Tab-separated table of C-alpha atoms and ligand atoms in Angstrom:
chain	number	residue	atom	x	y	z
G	1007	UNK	CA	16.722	18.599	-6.238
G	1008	UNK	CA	18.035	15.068	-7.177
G	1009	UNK	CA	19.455	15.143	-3.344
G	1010	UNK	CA	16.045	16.330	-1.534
G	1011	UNK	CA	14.337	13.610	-3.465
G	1012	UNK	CA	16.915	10.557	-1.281
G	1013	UNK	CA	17.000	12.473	1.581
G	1014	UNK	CA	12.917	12.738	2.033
G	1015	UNK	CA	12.721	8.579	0.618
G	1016	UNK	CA	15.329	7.935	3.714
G	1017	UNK	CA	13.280	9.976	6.144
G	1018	UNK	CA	10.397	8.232	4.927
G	1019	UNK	CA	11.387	4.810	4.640
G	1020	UNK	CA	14.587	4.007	6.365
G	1021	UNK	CA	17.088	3.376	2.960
G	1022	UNK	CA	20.414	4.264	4.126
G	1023	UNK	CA	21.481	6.334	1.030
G	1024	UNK	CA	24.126	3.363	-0.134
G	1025	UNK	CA	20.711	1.188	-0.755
G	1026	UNK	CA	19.050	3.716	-2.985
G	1027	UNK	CA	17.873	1.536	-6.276
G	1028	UNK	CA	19.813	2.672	-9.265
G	1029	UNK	CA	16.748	4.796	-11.687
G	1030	UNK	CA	14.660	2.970	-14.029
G	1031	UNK	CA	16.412	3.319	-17.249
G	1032	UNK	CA	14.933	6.236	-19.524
G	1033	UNK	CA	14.315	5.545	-22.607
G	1034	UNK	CA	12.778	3.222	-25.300
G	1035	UNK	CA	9.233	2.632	-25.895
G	1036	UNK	CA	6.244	1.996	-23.345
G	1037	UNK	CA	3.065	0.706	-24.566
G	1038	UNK	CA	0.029	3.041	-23.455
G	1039	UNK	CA	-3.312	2.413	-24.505
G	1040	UNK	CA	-2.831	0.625	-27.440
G	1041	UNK	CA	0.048	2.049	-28.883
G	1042	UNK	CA	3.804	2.792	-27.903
G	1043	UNK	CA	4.942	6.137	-26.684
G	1044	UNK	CA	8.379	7.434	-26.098
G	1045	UNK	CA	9.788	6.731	-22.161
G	1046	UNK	CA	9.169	10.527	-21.908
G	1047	UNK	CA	6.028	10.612	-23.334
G	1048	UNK	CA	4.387	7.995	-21.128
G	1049	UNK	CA	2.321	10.676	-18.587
G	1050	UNK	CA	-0.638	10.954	-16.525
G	1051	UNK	CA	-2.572	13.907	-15.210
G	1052	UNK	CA	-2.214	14.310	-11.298
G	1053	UNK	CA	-5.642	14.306	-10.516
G	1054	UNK	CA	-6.070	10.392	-11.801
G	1055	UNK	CA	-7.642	8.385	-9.355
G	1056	UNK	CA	-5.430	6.047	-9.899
G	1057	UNK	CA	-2.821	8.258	-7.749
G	1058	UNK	CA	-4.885	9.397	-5.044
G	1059	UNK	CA	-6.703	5.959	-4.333
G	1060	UNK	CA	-4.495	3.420	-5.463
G	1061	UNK	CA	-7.188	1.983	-7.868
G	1062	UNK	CA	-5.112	-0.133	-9.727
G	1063	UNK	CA	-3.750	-3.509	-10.321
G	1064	UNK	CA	-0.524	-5.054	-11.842
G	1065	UNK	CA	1.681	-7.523	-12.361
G	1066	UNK	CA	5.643	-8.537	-12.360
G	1067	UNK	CA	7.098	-10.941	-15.014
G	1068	UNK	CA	10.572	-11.991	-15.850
G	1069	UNK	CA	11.515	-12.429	-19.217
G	1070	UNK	CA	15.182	-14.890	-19.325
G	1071	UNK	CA	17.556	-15.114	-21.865
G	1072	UNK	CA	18.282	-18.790	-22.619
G	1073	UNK	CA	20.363	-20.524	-25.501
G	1074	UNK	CA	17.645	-21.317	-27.277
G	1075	UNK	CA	16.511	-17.813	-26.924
G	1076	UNK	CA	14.393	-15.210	-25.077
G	1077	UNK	CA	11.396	-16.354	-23.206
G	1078	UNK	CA	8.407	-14.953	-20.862
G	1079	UNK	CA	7.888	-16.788	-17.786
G	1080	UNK	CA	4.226	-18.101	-17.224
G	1081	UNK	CA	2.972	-15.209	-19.349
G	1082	UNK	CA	-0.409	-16.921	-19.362
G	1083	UNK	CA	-0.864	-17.374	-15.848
G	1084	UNK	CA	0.514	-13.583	-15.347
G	1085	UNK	CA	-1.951	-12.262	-17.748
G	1086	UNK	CA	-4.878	-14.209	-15.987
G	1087	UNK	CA	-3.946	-12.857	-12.472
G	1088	UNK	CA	-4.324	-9.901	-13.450
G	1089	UNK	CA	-7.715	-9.442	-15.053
G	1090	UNK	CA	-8.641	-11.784	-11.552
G	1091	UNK	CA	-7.240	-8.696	-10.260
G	1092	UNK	CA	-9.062	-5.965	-11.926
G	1093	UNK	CA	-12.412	-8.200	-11.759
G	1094	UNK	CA	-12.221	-8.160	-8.225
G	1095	UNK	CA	-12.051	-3.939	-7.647
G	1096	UNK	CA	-14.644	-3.598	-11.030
G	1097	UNK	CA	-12.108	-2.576	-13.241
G	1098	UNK	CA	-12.463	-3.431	-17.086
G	1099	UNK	CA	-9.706	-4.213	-18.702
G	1100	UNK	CA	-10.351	-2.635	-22.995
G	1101	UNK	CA	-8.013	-5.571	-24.141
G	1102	UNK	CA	-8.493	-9.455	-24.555
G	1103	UNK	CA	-5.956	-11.554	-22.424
G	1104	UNK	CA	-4.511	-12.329	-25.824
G	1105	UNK	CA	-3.875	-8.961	-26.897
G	1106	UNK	CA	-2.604	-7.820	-23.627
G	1107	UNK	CA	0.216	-10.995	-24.382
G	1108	UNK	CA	0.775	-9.761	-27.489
G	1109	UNK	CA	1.447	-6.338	-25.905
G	1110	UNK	CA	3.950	-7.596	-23.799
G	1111	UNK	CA	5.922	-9.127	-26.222
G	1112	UNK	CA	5.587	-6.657	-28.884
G	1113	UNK	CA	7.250	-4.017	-25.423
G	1114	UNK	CA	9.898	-6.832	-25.813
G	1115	UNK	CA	10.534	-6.845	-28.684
G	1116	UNK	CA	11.039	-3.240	-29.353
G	1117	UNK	CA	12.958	-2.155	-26.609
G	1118	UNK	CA	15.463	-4.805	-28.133
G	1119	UNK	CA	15.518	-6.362	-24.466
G	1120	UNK	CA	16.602	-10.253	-23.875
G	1121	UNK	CA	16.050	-10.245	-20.688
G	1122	UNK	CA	14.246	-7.951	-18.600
G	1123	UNK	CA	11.053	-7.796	-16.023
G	1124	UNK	CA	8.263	-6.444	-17.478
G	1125	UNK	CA	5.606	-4.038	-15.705
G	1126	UNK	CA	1.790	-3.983	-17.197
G	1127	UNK	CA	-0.376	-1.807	-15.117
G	1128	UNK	CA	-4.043	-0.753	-14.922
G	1129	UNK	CA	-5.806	1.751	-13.562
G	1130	UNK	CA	-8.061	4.598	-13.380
G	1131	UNK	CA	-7.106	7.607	-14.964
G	1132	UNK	CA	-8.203	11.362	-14.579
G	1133	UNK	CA	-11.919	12.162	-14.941
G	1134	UNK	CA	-13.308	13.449	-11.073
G	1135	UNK	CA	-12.015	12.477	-7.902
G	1136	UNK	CA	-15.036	10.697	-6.109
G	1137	UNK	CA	-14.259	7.661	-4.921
G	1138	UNK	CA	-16.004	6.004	-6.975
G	1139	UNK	CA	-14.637	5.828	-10.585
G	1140	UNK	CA	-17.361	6.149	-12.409
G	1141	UNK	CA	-16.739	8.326	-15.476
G	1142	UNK	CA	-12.845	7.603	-15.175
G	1143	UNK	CA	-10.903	6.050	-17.721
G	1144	UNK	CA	-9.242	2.645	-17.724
G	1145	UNK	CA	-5.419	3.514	-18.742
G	1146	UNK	CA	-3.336	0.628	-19.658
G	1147	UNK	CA	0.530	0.651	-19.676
G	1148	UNK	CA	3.147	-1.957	-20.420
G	1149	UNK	CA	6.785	-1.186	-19.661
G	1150	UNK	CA	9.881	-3.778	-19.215
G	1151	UNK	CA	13.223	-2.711	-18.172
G	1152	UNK	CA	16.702	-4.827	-17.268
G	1153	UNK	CA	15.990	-5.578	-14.016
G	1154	UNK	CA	18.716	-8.254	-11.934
G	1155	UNK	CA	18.350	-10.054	-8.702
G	1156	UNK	CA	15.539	-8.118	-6.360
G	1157	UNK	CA	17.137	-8.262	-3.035
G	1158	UNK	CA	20.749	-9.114	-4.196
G	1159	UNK	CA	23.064	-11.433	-6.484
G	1160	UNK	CA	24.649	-12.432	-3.034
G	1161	UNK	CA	20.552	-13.327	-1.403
G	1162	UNK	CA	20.150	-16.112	-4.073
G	1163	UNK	CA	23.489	-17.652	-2.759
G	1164	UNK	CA	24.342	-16.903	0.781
G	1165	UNK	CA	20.370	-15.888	1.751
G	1166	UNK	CA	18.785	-13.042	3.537
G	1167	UNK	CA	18.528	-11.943	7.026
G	1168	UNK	CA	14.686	-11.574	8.000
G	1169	UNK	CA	12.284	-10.395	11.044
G	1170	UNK	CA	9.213	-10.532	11.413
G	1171	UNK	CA	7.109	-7.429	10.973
G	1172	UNK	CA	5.289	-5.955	13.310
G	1173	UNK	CA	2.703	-4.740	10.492
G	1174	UNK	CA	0.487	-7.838	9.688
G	1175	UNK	CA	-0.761	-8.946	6.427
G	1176	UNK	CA	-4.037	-7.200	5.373
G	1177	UNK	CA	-6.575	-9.263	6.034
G	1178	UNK	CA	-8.687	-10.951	3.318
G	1179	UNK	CA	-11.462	-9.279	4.414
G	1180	UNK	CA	-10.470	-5.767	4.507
G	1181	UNK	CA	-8.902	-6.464	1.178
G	1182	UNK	CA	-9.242	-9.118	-1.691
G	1183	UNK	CA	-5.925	-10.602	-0.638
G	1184	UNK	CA	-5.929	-12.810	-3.733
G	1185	UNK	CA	-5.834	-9.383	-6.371
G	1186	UNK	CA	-2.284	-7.522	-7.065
G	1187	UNK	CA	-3.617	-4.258	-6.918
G	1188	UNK	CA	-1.466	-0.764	-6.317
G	1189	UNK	CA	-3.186	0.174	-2.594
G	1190	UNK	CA	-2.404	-3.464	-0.893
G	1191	UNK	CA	1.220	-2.789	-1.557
G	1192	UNK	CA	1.429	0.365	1.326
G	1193	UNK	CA	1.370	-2.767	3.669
G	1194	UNK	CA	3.997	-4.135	1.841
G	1195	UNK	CA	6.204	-0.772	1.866
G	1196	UNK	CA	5.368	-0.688	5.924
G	1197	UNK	CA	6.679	-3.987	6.620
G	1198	UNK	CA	9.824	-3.908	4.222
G	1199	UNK	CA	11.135	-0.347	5.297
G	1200	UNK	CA	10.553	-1.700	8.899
G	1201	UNK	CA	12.844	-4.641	8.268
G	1202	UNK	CA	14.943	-2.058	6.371
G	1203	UNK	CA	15.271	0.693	9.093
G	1204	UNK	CA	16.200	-1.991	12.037
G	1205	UNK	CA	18.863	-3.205	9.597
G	1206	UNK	CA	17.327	-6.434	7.874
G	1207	UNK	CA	17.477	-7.583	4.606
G	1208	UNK	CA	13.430	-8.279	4.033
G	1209	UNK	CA	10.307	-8.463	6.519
G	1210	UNK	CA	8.042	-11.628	7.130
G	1211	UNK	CA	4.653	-10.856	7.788
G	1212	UNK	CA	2.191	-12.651	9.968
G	1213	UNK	CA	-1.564	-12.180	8.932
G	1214	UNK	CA	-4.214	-10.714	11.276
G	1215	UNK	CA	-4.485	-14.121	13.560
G	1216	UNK	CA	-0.799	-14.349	14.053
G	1217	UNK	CA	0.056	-16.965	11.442
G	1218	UNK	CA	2.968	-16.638	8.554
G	1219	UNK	CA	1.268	-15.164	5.935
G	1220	UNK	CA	4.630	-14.106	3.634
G	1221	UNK	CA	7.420	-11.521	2.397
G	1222	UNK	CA	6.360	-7.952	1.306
G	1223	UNK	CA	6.350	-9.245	-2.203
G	1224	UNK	CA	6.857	-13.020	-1.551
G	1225	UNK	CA	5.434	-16.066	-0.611
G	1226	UNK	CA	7.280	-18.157	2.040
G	1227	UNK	CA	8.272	-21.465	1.947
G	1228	UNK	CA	9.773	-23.998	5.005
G	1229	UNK	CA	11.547	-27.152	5.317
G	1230	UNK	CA	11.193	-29.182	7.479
G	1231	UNK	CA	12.288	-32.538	7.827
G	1232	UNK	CA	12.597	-33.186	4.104
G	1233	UNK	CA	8.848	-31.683	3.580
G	1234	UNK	CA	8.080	-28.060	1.990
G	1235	UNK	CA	5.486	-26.529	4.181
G	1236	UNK	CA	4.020	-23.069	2.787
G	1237	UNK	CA	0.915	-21.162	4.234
G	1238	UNK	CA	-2.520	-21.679	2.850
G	1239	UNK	CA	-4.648	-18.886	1.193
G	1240	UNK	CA	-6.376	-18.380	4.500
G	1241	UNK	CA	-3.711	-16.395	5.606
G	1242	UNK	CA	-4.655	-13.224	2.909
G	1243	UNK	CA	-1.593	-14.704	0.602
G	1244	UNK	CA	-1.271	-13.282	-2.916
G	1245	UNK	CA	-1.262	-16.496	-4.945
G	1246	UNK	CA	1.918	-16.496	-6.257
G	1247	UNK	CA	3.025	-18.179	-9.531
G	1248	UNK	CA	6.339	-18.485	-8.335
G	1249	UNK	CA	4.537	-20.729	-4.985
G	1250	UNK	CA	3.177	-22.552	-7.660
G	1251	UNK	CA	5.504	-23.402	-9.850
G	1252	UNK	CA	7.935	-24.318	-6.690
G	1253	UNK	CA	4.873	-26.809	-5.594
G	1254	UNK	CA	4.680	-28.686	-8.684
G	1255	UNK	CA	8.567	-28.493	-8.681
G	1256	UNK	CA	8.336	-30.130	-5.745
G	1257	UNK	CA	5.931	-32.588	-6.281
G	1258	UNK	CA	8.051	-33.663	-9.507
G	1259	UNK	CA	11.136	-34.007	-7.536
G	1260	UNK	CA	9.711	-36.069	-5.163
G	1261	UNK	CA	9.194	-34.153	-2.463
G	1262	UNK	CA	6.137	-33.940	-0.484
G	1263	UNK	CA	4.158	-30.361	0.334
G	1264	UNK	CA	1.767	-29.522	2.450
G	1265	UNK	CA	-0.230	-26.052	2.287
G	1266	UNK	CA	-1.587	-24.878	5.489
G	1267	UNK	CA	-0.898	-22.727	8.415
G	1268	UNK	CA	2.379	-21.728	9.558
G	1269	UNK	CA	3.208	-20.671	13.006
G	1270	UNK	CA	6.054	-18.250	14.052
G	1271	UNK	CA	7.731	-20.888	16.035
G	1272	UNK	CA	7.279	-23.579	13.423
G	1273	UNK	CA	9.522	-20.920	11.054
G	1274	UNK	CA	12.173	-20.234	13.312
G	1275	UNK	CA	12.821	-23.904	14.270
G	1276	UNK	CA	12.437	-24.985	10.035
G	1277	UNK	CA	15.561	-27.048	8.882
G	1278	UNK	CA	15.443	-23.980	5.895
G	1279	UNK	CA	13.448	-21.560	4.579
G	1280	UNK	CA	12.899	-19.547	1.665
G	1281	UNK	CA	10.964	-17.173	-0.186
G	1282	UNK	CA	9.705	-16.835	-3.852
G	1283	UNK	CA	8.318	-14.384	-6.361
G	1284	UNK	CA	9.457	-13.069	-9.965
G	1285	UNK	CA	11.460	-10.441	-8.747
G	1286	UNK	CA	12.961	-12.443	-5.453
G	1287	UNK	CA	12.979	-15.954	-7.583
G	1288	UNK	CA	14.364	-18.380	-5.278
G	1289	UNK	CA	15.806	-17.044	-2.024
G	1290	UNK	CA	17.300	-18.603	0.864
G	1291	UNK	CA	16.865	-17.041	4.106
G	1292	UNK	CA	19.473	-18.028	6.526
G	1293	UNK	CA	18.444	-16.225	9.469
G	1294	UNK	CA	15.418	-14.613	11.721
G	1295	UNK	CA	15.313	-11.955	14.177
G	1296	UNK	CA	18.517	-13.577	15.134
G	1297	UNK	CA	18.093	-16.938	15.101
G	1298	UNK	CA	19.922	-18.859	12.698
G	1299	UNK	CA	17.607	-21.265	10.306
G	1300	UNK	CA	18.774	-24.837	10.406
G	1301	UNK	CA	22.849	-24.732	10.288
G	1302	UNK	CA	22.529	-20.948	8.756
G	1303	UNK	CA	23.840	-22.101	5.236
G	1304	UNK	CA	21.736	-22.507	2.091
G	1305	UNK	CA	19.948	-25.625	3.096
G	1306	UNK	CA	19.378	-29.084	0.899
G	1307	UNK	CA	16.040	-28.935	-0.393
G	1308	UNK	CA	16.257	-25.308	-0.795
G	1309	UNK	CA	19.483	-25.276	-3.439
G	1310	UNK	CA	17.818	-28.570	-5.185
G	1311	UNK	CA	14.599	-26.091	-5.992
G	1312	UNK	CA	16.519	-23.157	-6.956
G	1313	UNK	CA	18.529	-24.817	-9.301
G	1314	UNK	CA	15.532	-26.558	-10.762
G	1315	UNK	CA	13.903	-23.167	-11.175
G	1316	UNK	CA	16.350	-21.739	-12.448
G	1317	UNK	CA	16.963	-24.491	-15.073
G	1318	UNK	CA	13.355	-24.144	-16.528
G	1319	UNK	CA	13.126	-21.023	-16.622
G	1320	UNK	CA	16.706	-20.800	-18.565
G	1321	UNK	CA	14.480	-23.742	-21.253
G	1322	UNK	CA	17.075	-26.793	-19.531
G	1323	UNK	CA	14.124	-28.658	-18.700
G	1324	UNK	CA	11.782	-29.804	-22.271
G	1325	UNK	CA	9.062	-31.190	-19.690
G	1326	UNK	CA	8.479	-27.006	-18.594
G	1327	UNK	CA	8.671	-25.882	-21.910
G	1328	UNK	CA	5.116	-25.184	-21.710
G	1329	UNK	CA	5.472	-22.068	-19.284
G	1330	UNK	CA	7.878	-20.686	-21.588
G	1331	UNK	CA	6.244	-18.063	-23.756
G	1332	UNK	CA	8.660	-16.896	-26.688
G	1333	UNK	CA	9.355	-13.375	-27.603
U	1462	PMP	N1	3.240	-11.839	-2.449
U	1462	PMP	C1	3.214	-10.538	-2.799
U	1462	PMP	C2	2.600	-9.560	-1.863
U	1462	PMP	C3	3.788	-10.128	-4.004
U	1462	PMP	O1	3.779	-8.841	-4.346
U	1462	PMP	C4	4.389	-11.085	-4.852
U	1462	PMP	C5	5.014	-10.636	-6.141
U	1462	PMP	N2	4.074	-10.604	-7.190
U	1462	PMP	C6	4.377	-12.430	-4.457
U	1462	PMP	C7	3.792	-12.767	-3.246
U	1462	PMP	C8	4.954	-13.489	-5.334
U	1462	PMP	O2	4.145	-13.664	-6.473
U	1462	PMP	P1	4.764	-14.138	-7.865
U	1462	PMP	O3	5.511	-15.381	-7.581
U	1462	PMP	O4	3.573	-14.370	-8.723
U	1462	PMP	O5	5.623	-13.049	-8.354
């Protein structure tokens, strides 16, 4: 049974059975509507709409283990996305941003976890199966989990081999770009397991007028001579807290950034490149469809912001402190 299941996922998407993700670990305690619930216990009915229309939204935060001990990355910020989120498809969250932060660190807290990415999800539940959802509950869940490096210890040093998809970005109006909601990311999982299946590391995808829009589950990020250039929200981005935290990295460093649109050619000829997000943090990408970026090593600017990131979020830097949420 265990061997149908990877054999239909590498039909499906392209994993070469060596890449297959190691399972989620089972057990502990997930928060579900208010209260926690053993792993096993944490169910849904198949009929929620949730499942069959992808009416949901989520998020992804990192939790990091410092010396001074264990702290939630932008929590705030994370929280706020994702009511944004759930405003923007009608969906009403039961719990105050506050309590859904207290959730989160209260999941923390008893799975014993120091470090770990945490999962909160919303969506609509089982009631009828119209499209629309009236009737349908709102179920809330909160899980966390040890979860390392997203493409790779070796991507945040050497970098990642990239191509450019041919799926584009969904288009802002077709979608509210700006939510993280469940359905948007089938555009993601066409892109990546077409970067996957011809043998690449991660996909960069263009949006609907041929302009870099980002990564599956990143935003983008080039350098070119000594500026950080990352596309603008016209091009159906998610706004990423990562993107943002890198600009006003940036901007403290002393370098200059400039939001806007990003051609194809203006990536391939960048003196580096990288991409961010909570699960991808800071990683170089050292070559595209081929073609090497700048001299193919982990360029300049892009170490200088990686090890800044990864200073505040390991609480190195008292001046961040403030986007450090203890547990
Ligand atoms: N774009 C997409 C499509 C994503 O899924 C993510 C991950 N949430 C990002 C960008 C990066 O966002 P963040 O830095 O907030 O994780």
């Amino acid at each position: 049974m265990e061997r149908f299941k990877f054999k239909s996922a590498e039909e499906g998407v392209g994993m070469s059975e060596g890449e297959v993700p190691a399972k989620l670990p089972e057990g502990g305690k997930i928060w579900f509507n208010g209260r926690f619930v053993d792993w096993k216990d944490a169910k849904v009915h198949v009929l929620s709409h949730g499942l069959h229309y992808g009416t949901g939204v989520f998020e992804g935060i990192r939790c990091y283990s410092t010396d001074k001990g264990s702290f939630i990355f932008r929590l705030r910020e994370h929280v706020d996305r994702l009511f944004r989120s759930a405003k923007l498809y009608g969906i009403r969250i039961p719990y105050s941003q506050d309590e859904i932060c207290t959730a989160i660190k209260e999941t923390i807290r008893i799975n014993g976890l120091d470090e770990c990415y945490i999962r909160p999800i919303v969506f609509y539940g089982f009631h009828h199966l119209g499209v629309m959802p009236t009737g349908c509950p709102v179920e809330c869940v909160i899980a966390a989990w040890k979860w390392g490096a997203y493409l790779g210890e070796e991507s945040l040093r050497s970098g990642i081999k990239c191509t450019f998809s041919s799926w584009h970005r969904i288009h802002p109006n077709t979608l509210p770009t700006t939510a993280k909601a469940c359905g948007h990311y089938l555009n993601s999982l066409l892109a990546a397991s077409e970067a996957r299946k011809k043998g690449y590391d991660e996909a960069i995808m263009l949006d609907c007028e041929g302009f870099v829009a980002e990564g599956p589950g990143e935003n983008i990020f080039i350098v070119k001579d000594g500026k950080l250039l990352t596309p603008d929200f016209s091009s159906g981005i998610l706004p990423g807290i990562t993107r943002d935290t890198v600009i006003q990295l940036a901007k403290d460093i002393g370098i200059a950034v400039e939001e806007k649109r990003i051609t194809k050619s203006e990536v391939l000829s960048a003196d580096e490149a990288f991409f961010t997000g909570t699960a991808a943090e800071i990683t170089p990408i050292r070559e595209i469809d081929g073609i090497i970026i700048g001299n193919g090593e982990v360029g300049e600017i892009t170490r200088e912001i990686q090890r800044k990131f990864f200073d505040v979020v390991h609480a190195k830097e008292s001046k961040y402190m403030k986007w450090l949420e203890p547990v």
